[in-house]
Short mmCIF file of C-alpha atoms and ligand atoms in Angstrom, two decimals:
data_model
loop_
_atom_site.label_atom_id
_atom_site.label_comp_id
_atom_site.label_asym_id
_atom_site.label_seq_id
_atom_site.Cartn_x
_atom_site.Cartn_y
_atom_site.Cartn_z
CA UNK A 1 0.00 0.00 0.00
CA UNK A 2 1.19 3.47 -0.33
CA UNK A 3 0.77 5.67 2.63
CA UNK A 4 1.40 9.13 3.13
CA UNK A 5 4.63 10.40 4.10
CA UNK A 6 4.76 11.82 7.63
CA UNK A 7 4.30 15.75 7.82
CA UNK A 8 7.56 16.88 9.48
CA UNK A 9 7.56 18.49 12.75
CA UNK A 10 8.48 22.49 12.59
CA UNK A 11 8.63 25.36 14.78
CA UNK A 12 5.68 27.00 16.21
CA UNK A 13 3.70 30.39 15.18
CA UNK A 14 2.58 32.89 17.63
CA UNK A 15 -1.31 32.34 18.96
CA UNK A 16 -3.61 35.12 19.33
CA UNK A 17 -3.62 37.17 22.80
CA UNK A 18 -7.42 36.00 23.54
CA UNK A 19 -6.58 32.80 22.40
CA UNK A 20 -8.29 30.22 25.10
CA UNK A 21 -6.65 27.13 26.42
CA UNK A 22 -8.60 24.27 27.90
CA UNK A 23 -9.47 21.02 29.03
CA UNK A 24 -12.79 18.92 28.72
CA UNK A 25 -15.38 16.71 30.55
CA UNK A 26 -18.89 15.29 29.41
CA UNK A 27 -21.67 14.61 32.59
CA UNK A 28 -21.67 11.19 32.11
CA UNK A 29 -18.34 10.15 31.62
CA UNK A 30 -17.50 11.94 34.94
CA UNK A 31 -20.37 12.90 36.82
CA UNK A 32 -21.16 9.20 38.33
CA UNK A 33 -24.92 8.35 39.28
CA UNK A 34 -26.88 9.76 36.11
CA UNK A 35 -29.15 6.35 36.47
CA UNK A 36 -31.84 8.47 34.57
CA UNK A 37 -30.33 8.52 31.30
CA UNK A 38 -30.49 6.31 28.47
CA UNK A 39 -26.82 5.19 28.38
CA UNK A 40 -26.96 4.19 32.41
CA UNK A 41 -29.53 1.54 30.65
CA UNK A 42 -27.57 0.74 27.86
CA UNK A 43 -24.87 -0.47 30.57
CA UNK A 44 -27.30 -2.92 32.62
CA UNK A 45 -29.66 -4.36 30.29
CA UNK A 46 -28.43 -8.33 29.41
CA UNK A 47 -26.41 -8.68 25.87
CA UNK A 48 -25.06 -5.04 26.84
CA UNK A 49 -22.17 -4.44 24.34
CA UNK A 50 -20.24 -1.73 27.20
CA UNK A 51 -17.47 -3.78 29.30
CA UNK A 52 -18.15 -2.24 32.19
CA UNK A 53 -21.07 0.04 33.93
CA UNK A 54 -20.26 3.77 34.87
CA UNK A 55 -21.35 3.79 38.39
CA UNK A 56 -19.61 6.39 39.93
CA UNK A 57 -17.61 7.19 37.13
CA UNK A 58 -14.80 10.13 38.70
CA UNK A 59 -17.31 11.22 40.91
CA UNK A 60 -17.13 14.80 39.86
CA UNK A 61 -20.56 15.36 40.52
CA UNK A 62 -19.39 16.33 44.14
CA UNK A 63 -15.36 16.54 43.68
CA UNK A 64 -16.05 19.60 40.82
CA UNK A 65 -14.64 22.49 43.02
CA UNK A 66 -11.22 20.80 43.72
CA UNK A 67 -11.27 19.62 39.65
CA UNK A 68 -12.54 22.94 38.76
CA UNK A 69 -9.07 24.57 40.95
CA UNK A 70 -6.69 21.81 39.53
CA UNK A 71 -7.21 22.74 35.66
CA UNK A 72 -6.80 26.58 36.88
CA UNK A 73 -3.77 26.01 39.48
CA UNK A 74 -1.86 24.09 36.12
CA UNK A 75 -2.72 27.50 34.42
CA UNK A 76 -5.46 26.57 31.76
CA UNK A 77 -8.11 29.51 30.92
CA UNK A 78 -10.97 26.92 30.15
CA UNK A 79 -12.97 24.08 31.24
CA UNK A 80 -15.33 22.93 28.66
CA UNK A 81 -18.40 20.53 30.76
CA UNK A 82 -22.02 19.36 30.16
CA UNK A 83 -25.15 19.45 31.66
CA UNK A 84 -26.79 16.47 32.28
CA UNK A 85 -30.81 16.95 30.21
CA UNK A 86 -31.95 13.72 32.38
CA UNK A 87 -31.07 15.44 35.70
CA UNK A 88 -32.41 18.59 34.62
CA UNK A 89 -35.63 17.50 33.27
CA UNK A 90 -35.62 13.94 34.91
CA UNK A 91 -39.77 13.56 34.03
CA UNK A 92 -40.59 15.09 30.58
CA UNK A 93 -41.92 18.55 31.37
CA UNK A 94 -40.77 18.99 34.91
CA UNK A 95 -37.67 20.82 35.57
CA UNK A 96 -35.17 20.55 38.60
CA UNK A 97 -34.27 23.83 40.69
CA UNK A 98 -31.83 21.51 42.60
CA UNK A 99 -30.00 20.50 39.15
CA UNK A 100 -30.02 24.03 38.09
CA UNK A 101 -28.49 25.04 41.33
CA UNK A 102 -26.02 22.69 41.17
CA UNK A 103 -24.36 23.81 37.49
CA UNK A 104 -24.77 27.45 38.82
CA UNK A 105 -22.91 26.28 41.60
CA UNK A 106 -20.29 25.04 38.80
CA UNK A 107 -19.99 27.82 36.37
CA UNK A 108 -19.46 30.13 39.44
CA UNK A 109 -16.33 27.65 40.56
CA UNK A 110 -15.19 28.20 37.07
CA UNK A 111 -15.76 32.14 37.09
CA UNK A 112 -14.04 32.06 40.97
CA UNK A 113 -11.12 30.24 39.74
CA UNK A 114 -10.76 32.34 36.46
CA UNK A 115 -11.78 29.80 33.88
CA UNK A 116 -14.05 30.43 31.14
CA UNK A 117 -16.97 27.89 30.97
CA UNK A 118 -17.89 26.19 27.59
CA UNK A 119 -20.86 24.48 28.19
CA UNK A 120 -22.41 22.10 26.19
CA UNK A 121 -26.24 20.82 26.56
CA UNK A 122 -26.12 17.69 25.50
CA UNK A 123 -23.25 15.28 25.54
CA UNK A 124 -24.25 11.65 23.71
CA UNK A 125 -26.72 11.22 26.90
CA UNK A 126 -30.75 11.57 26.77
CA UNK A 127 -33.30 11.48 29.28
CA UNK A 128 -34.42 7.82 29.32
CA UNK A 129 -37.98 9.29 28.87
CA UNK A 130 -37.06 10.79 25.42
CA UNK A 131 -35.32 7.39 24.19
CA UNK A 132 -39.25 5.65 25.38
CA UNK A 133 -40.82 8.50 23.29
CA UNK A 134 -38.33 7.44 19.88
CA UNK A 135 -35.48 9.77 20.78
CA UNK A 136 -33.23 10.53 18.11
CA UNK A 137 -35.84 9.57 15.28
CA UNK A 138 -38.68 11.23 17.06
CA UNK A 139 -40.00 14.34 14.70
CA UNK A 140 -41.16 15.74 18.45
CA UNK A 141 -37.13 15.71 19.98
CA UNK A 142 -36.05 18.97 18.20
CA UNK A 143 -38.68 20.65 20.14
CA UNK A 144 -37.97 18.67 23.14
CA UNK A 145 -34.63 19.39 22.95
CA UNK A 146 -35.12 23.19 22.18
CA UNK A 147 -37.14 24.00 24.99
CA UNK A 148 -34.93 22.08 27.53
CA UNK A 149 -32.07 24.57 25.94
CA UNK A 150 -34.13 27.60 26.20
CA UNK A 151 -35.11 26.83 30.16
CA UNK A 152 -31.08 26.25 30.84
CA UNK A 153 -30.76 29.19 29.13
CA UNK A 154 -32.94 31.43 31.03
CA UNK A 155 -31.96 30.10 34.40
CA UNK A 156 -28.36 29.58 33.42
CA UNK A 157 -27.22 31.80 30.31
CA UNK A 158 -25.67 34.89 32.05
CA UNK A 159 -23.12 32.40 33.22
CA UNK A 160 -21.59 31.93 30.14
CA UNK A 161 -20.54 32.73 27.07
CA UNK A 162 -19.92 29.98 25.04
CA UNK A 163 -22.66 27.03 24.14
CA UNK A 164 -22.16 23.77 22.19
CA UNK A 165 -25.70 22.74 21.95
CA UNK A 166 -24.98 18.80 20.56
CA UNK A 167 -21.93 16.58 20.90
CA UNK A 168 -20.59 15.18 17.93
CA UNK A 169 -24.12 15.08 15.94
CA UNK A 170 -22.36 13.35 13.24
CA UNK A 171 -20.38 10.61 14.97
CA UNK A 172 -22.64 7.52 14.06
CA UNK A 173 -21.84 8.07 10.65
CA UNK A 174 -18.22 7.41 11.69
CA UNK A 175 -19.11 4.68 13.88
CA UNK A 176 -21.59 2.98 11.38
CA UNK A 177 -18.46 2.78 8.69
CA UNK A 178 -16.52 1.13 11.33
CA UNK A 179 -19.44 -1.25 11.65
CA UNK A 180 -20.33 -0.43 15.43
CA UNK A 181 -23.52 0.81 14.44
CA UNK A 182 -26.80 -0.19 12.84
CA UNK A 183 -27.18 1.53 9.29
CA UNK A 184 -31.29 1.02 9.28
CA UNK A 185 -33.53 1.04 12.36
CA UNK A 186 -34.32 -3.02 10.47
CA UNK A 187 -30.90 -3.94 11.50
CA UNK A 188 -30.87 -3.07 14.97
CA UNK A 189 -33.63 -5.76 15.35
CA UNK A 190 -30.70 -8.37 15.58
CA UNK A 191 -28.94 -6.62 18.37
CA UNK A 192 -29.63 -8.32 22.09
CA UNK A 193 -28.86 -5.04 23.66
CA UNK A 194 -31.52 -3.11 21.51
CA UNK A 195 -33.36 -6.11 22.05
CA UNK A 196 -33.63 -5.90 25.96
CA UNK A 197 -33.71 -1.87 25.67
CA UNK A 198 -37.11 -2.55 23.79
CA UNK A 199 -38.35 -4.55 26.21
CA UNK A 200 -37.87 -2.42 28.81
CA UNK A 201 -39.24 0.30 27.65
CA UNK A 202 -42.22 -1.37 26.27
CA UNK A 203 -41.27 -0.13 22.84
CA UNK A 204 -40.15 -1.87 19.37
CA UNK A 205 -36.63 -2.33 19.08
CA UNK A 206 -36.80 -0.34 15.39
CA UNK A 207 -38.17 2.12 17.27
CA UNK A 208 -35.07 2.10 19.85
CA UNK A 209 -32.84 5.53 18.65
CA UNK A 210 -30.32 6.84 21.06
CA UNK A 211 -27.71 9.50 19.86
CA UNK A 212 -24.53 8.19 19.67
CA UNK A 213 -25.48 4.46 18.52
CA UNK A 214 -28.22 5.66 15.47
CA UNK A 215 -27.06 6.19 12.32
CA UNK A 216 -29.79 5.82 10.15
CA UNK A 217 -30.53 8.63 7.88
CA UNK A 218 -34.03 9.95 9.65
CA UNK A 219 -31.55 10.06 12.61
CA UNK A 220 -29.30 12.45 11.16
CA UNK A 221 -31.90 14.75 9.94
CA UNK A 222 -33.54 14.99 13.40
CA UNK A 223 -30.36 15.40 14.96
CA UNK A 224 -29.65 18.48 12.42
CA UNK A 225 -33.12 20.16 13.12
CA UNK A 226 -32.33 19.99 17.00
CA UNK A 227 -29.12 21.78 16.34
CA UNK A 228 -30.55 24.37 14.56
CA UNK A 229 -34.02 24.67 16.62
CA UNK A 230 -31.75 24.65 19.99
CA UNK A 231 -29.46 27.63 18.34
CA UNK A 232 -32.41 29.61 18.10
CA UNK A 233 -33.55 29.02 21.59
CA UNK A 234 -30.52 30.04 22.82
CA UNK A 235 -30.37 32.95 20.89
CA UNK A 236 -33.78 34.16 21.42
CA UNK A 237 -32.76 34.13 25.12
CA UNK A 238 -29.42 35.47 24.91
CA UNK A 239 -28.15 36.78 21.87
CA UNK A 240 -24.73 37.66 23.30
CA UNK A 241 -24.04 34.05 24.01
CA UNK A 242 -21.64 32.63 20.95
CA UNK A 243 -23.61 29.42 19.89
CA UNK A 244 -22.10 26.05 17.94
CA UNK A 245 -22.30 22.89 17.84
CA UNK A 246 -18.93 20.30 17.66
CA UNK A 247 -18.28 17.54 15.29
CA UNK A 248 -16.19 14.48 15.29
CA UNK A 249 -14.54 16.06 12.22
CA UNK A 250 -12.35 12.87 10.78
CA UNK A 251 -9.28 13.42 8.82
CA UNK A 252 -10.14 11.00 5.47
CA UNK A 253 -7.20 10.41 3.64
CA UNK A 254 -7.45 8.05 0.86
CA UNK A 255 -4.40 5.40 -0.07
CA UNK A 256 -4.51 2.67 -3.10
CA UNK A 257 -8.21 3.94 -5.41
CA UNK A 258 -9.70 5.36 -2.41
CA UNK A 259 -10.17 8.64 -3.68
CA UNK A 260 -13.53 8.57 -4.91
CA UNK A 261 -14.91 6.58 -1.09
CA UNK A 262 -12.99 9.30 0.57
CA UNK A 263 -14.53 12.23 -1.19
CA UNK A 264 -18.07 10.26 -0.82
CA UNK A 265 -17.31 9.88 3.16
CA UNK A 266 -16.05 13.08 3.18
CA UNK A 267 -19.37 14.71 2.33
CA UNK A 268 -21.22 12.15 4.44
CA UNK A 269 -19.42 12.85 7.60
CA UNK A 270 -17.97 16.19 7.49
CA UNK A 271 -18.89 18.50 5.06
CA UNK A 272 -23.13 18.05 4.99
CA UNK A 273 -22.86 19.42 8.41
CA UNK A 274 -20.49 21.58 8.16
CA UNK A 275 -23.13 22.99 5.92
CA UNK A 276 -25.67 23.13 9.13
CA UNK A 277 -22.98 25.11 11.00
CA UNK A 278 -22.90 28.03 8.50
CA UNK A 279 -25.15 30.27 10.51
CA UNK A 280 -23.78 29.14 13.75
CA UNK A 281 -21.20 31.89 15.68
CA UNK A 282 -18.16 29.08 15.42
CA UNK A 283 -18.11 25.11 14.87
CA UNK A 284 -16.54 22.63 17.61
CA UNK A 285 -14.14 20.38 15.83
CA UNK A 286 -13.18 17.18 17.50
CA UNK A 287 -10.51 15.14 15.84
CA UNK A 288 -8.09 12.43 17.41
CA UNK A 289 -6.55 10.62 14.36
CA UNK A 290 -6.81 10.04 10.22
CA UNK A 291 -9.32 7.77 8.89
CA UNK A 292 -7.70 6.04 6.06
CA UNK A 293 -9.67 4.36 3.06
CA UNK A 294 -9.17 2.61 0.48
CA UNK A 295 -11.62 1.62 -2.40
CA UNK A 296 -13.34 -0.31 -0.52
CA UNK A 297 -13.79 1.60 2.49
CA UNK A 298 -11.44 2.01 5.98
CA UNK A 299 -7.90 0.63 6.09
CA UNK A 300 -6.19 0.11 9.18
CA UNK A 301 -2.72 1.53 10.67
CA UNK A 302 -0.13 0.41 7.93
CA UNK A 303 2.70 -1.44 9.66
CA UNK A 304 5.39 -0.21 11.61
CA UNK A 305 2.98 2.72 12.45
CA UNK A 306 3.27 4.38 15.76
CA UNK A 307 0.28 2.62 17.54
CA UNK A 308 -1.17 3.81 21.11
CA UNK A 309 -2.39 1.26 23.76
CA UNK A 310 -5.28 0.81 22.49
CA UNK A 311 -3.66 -0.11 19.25
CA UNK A 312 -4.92 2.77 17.04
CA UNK A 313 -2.45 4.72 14.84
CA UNK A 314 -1.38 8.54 16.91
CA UNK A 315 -1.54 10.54 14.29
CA UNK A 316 -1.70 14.14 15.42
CA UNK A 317 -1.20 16.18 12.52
CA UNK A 318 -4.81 15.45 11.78
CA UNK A 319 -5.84 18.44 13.31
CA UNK A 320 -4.75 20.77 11.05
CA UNK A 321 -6.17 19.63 8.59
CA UNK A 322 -9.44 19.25 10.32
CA UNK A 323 -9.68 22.90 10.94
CA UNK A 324 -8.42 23.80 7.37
CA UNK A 325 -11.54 21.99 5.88
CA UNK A 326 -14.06 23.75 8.26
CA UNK A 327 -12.62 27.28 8.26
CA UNK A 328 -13.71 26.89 4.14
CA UNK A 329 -17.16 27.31 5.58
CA UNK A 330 -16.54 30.84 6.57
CA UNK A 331 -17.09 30.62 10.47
CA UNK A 332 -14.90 30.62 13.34
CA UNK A 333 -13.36 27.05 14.71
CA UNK A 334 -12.81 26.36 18.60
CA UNK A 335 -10.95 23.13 18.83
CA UNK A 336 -12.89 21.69 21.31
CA UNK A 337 -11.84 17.92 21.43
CA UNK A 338 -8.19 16.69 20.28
CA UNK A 339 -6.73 14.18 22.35
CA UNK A 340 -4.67 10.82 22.65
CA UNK A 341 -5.77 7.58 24.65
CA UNK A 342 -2.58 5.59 26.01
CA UNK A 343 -1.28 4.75 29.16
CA UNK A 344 2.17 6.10 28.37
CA UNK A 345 1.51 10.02 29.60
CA UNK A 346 5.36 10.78 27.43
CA UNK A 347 3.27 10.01 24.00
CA UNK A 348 0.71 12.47 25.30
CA UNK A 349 3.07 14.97 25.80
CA UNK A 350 3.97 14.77 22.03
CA UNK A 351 0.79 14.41 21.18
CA UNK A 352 -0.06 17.58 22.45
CA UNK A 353 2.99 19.08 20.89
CA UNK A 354 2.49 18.28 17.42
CA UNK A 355 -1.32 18.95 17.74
CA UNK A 356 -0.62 22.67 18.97
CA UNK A 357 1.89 23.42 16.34
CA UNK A 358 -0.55 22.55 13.84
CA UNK A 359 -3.74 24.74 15.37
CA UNK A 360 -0.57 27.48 15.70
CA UNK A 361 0.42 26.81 11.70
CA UNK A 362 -3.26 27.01 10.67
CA UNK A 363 -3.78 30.23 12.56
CA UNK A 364 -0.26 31.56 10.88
CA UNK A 365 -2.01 30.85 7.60
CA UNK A 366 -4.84 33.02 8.27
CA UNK A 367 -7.50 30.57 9.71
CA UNK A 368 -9.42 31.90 12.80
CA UNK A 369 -9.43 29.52 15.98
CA UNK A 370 -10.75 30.62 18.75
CA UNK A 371 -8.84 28.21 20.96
CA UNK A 372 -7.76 24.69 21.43
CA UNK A 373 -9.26 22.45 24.07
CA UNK A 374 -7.77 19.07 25.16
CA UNK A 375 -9.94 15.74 25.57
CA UNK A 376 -9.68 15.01 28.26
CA UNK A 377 -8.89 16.86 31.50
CA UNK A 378 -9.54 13.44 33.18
CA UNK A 379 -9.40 9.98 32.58
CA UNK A 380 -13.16 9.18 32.61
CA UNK A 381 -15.61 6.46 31.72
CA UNK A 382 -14.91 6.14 27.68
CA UNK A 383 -18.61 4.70 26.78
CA UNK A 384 -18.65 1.24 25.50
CA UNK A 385 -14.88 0.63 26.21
CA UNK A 386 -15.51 1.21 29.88
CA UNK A 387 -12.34 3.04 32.08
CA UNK A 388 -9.13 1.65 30.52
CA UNK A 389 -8.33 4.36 28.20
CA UNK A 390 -7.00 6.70 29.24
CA UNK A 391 -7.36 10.22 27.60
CA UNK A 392 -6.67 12.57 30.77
CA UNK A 393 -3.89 14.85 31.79
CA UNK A 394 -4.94 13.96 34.86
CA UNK A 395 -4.93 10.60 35.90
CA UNK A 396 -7.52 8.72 38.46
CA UNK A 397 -7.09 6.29 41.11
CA UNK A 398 -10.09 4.29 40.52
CA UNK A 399 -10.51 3.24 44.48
CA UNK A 400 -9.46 5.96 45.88
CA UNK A 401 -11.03 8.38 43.65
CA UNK A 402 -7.49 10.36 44.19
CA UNK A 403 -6.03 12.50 41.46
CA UNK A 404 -2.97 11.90 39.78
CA UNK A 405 -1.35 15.14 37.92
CA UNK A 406 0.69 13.70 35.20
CA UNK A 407 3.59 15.77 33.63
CA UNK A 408 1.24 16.47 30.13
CA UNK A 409 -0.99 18.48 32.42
CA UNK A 410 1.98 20.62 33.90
CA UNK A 411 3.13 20.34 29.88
CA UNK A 412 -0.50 21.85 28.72
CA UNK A 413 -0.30 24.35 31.46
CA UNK A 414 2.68 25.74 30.56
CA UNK A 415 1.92 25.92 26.86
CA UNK A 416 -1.22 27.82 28.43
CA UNK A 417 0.50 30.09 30.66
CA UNK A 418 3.39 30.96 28.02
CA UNK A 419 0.22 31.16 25.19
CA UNK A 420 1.95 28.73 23.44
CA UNK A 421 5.74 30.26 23.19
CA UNK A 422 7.19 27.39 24.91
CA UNK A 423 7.02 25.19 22.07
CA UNK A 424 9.20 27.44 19.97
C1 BGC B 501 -16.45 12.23 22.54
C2 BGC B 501 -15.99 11.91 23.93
C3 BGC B 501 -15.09 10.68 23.91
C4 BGC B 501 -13.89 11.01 23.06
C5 BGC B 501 -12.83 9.93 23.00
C6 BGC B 501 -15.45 11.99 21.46
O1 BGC B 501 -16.07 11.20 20.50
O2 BGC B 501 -17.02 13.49 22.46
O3 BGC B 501 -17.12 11.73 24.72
O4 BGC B 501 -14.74 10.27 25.17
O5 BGC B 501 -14.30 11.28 21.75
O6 BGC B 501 -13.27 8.81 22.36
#
């Protein structure tokens, strides 16, 4: 086969003054005890396809004001968190004061501490009561959805001022080409854990749509009009507030004939919502590695590539040309997810290296980015794969719940601090 050559490292460009520097959480992957949501069932019912429950995941749902102080104290400027919908509206129509109270209690550790707060409404998690009612193929969730943003908005908005109203909208496209999710509501009929979902809802397992695992084509639409009906709820709030929404933008580089799959997946996966984000005040981009095709669809890490422990290929030049593509669109770009999963913390540290010399080259070339934000600030509870990886710059103790600073957070703090002139 005939890869790519290997973009060489070079010296690093100047980042804007206002330029913002963070790390990022989502509620569920951190929170612990969000037993109202759809994924918390996804984890218990029988033929469930995640490893391991989430529990009490990193039990930041009460540790937030000494996690909040340890991303400052390394000298980030952001923290980048969601709200949890099912706590906030745990019954469809009724709204929690004590939720609310709690993420005020949040954004004002952020604002005490000196970190901006980008805050996103829904990370990959829906009220179970949505998921009985069709979730992500309902024609009623963009309304749902839209009025749960514009309540969080007027309790909440003159907290902040930056909003990512959905998480990666377009990542089952991604994961349906690597085959981890059904193509047609049909298929899923054959999967146990839709299977036992169903039948505890007391719905039909076609009818069975959560975010991150539907990726049939009525899903995407819906998923589209909720991004653009929550924008305006948001807006029609609190028009100050800059809104997006982020993408898991993937890197598609085509080797051997896979030119014309790549520009095909390309439009499926990236650029038909970049398209949806042209109205939006900036676009999220989330990218961790390239996706390599061939004619027949994804190719895997060609040997002797550098692999991390999870056996995927680090690749962190991808970045760049991530934010390239979207910037054609004519908005701004926040980074808001880039990241590496390994247990060796001294490939993260070059990870991050390479990664913010690219933002830094794209911005040298003209692009605006608002800021780079670094999945994740803790190791966390990675969805199906359970707690192994490990994507933090700060490290857990999984009894102990204790936090262990690991030298890419000092690393990331001083590229913060310095705004990026130590890596000259
Ligand atoms: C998601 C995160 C996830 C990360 C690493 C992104 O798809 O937004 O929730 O943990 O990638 O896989």
């Amino acid at each position: 086969m005939n890869f790519p050559e290997k973009p060489l490292s070079s010296s690093v460009p100047s980042f804007p003054a206002n330029f913002i520097w963070g790390a990022a959480t989502a509620s569920h992957q951190v929170e612990g005890g969000n037993y109202n949501n759809d994924v918390w069932l996804f984890e218990h019912v029988s033929g469930t396809q995640y490893v391991e429950p989430s529990v009490d995941a990193i039990d930041h749902y009460h540790r937030y004001r000494e996690d909040i102080k340890l991303l400052a104290d390394l000298g980030l400027g952001a923290y980048r968190f969601s709200l949890e919908w099912s706590r906030i509206e745990p019954e469809k129509g009724f709204f929690s004061k004590a939720a609310i109270e709690h993420y005020r209690r949040v954004l004002t550790a952020c604002h005490t501490c000196g970190l901006i707060p980008i805050v996103t409404y829904h990370h990959f998690t829906s009220p179970t009561w949505l998921l009985k009612e069709g979730g992500w193929e309902s024609e009623n969730t963009p309304q749902l959805f839209a009025r749960y943003c514009k309540y969080v908005t007027e309790e909440l908005g003159d907290l902040f001022d930056y909003a990512c109203t959905l998480n990666e909208a377009n990542l089952a496209v991604l994961l349906t080409e690597y085959g981890f999710v059904e193509k047609t509501a049909a298929q899923r009929a054959n999967n146990p854990m839709w299977q036992s979902v169903a039948k505890q809802l007391g719905i039909s397992v076609e009818q069975v749509a959560g975010f991150q695992l539907s990726g049939t084509e009525r899903a995407e639409q819906i998923k589209c009009e909720a991004h653009r009906a929550a924008f305006s709820a948001i807006k029609g709030v609190r028009p100050a507030i800059k809104v997006g929404w982020t993408l898991a933008n993937a890197d598609i580089q085509p080797v051997d004939g896979g030119e014309q799959y790549a520009t095909d997946l390309r439009q499926r996966n990236n650029l038909r919502y970049l398209e949806v984000s042209k109205e939006d005040d900036f676009v999220g981009i989330q990218t961790y590695n390239r996706v390599q095709v061939g004619a027949e669809g994804m190719v895997g890490p060609q040997p002797g590539a550098e692999l991390n422990q999870a056996g995927e290929e680090i690749w962190p030049w991808s970045i760049g040309n991530t934010i390239r593509e979207a910037a054609q669109y004519g908005i701004p770009v926040l980074v808001t997810e880039n990241g590496l999963n390994t247990h060796d913390d001294k490939q993260r540290v070059q990870f991050i290296k390479t990664a913010v010399s690219e933002v830094g080259k794209a911005i040298a070339d003209g692009v605006e980015v608002l800021g780079y934000i670094y999945w994740s600030a803790f190791d966390n509870f990675e969805w199906i794969f359970g707690y192994d990886p490990h994507f933090g710059i700060i490290g857990v103790d999984r009894n102990s719940q204790e936090r262990i600073i690991r030298p890419s957070a000092r690393y990331l703090g001083e590229i913060a601090r310095s705004n990026g002139a130590i890596l000259k």
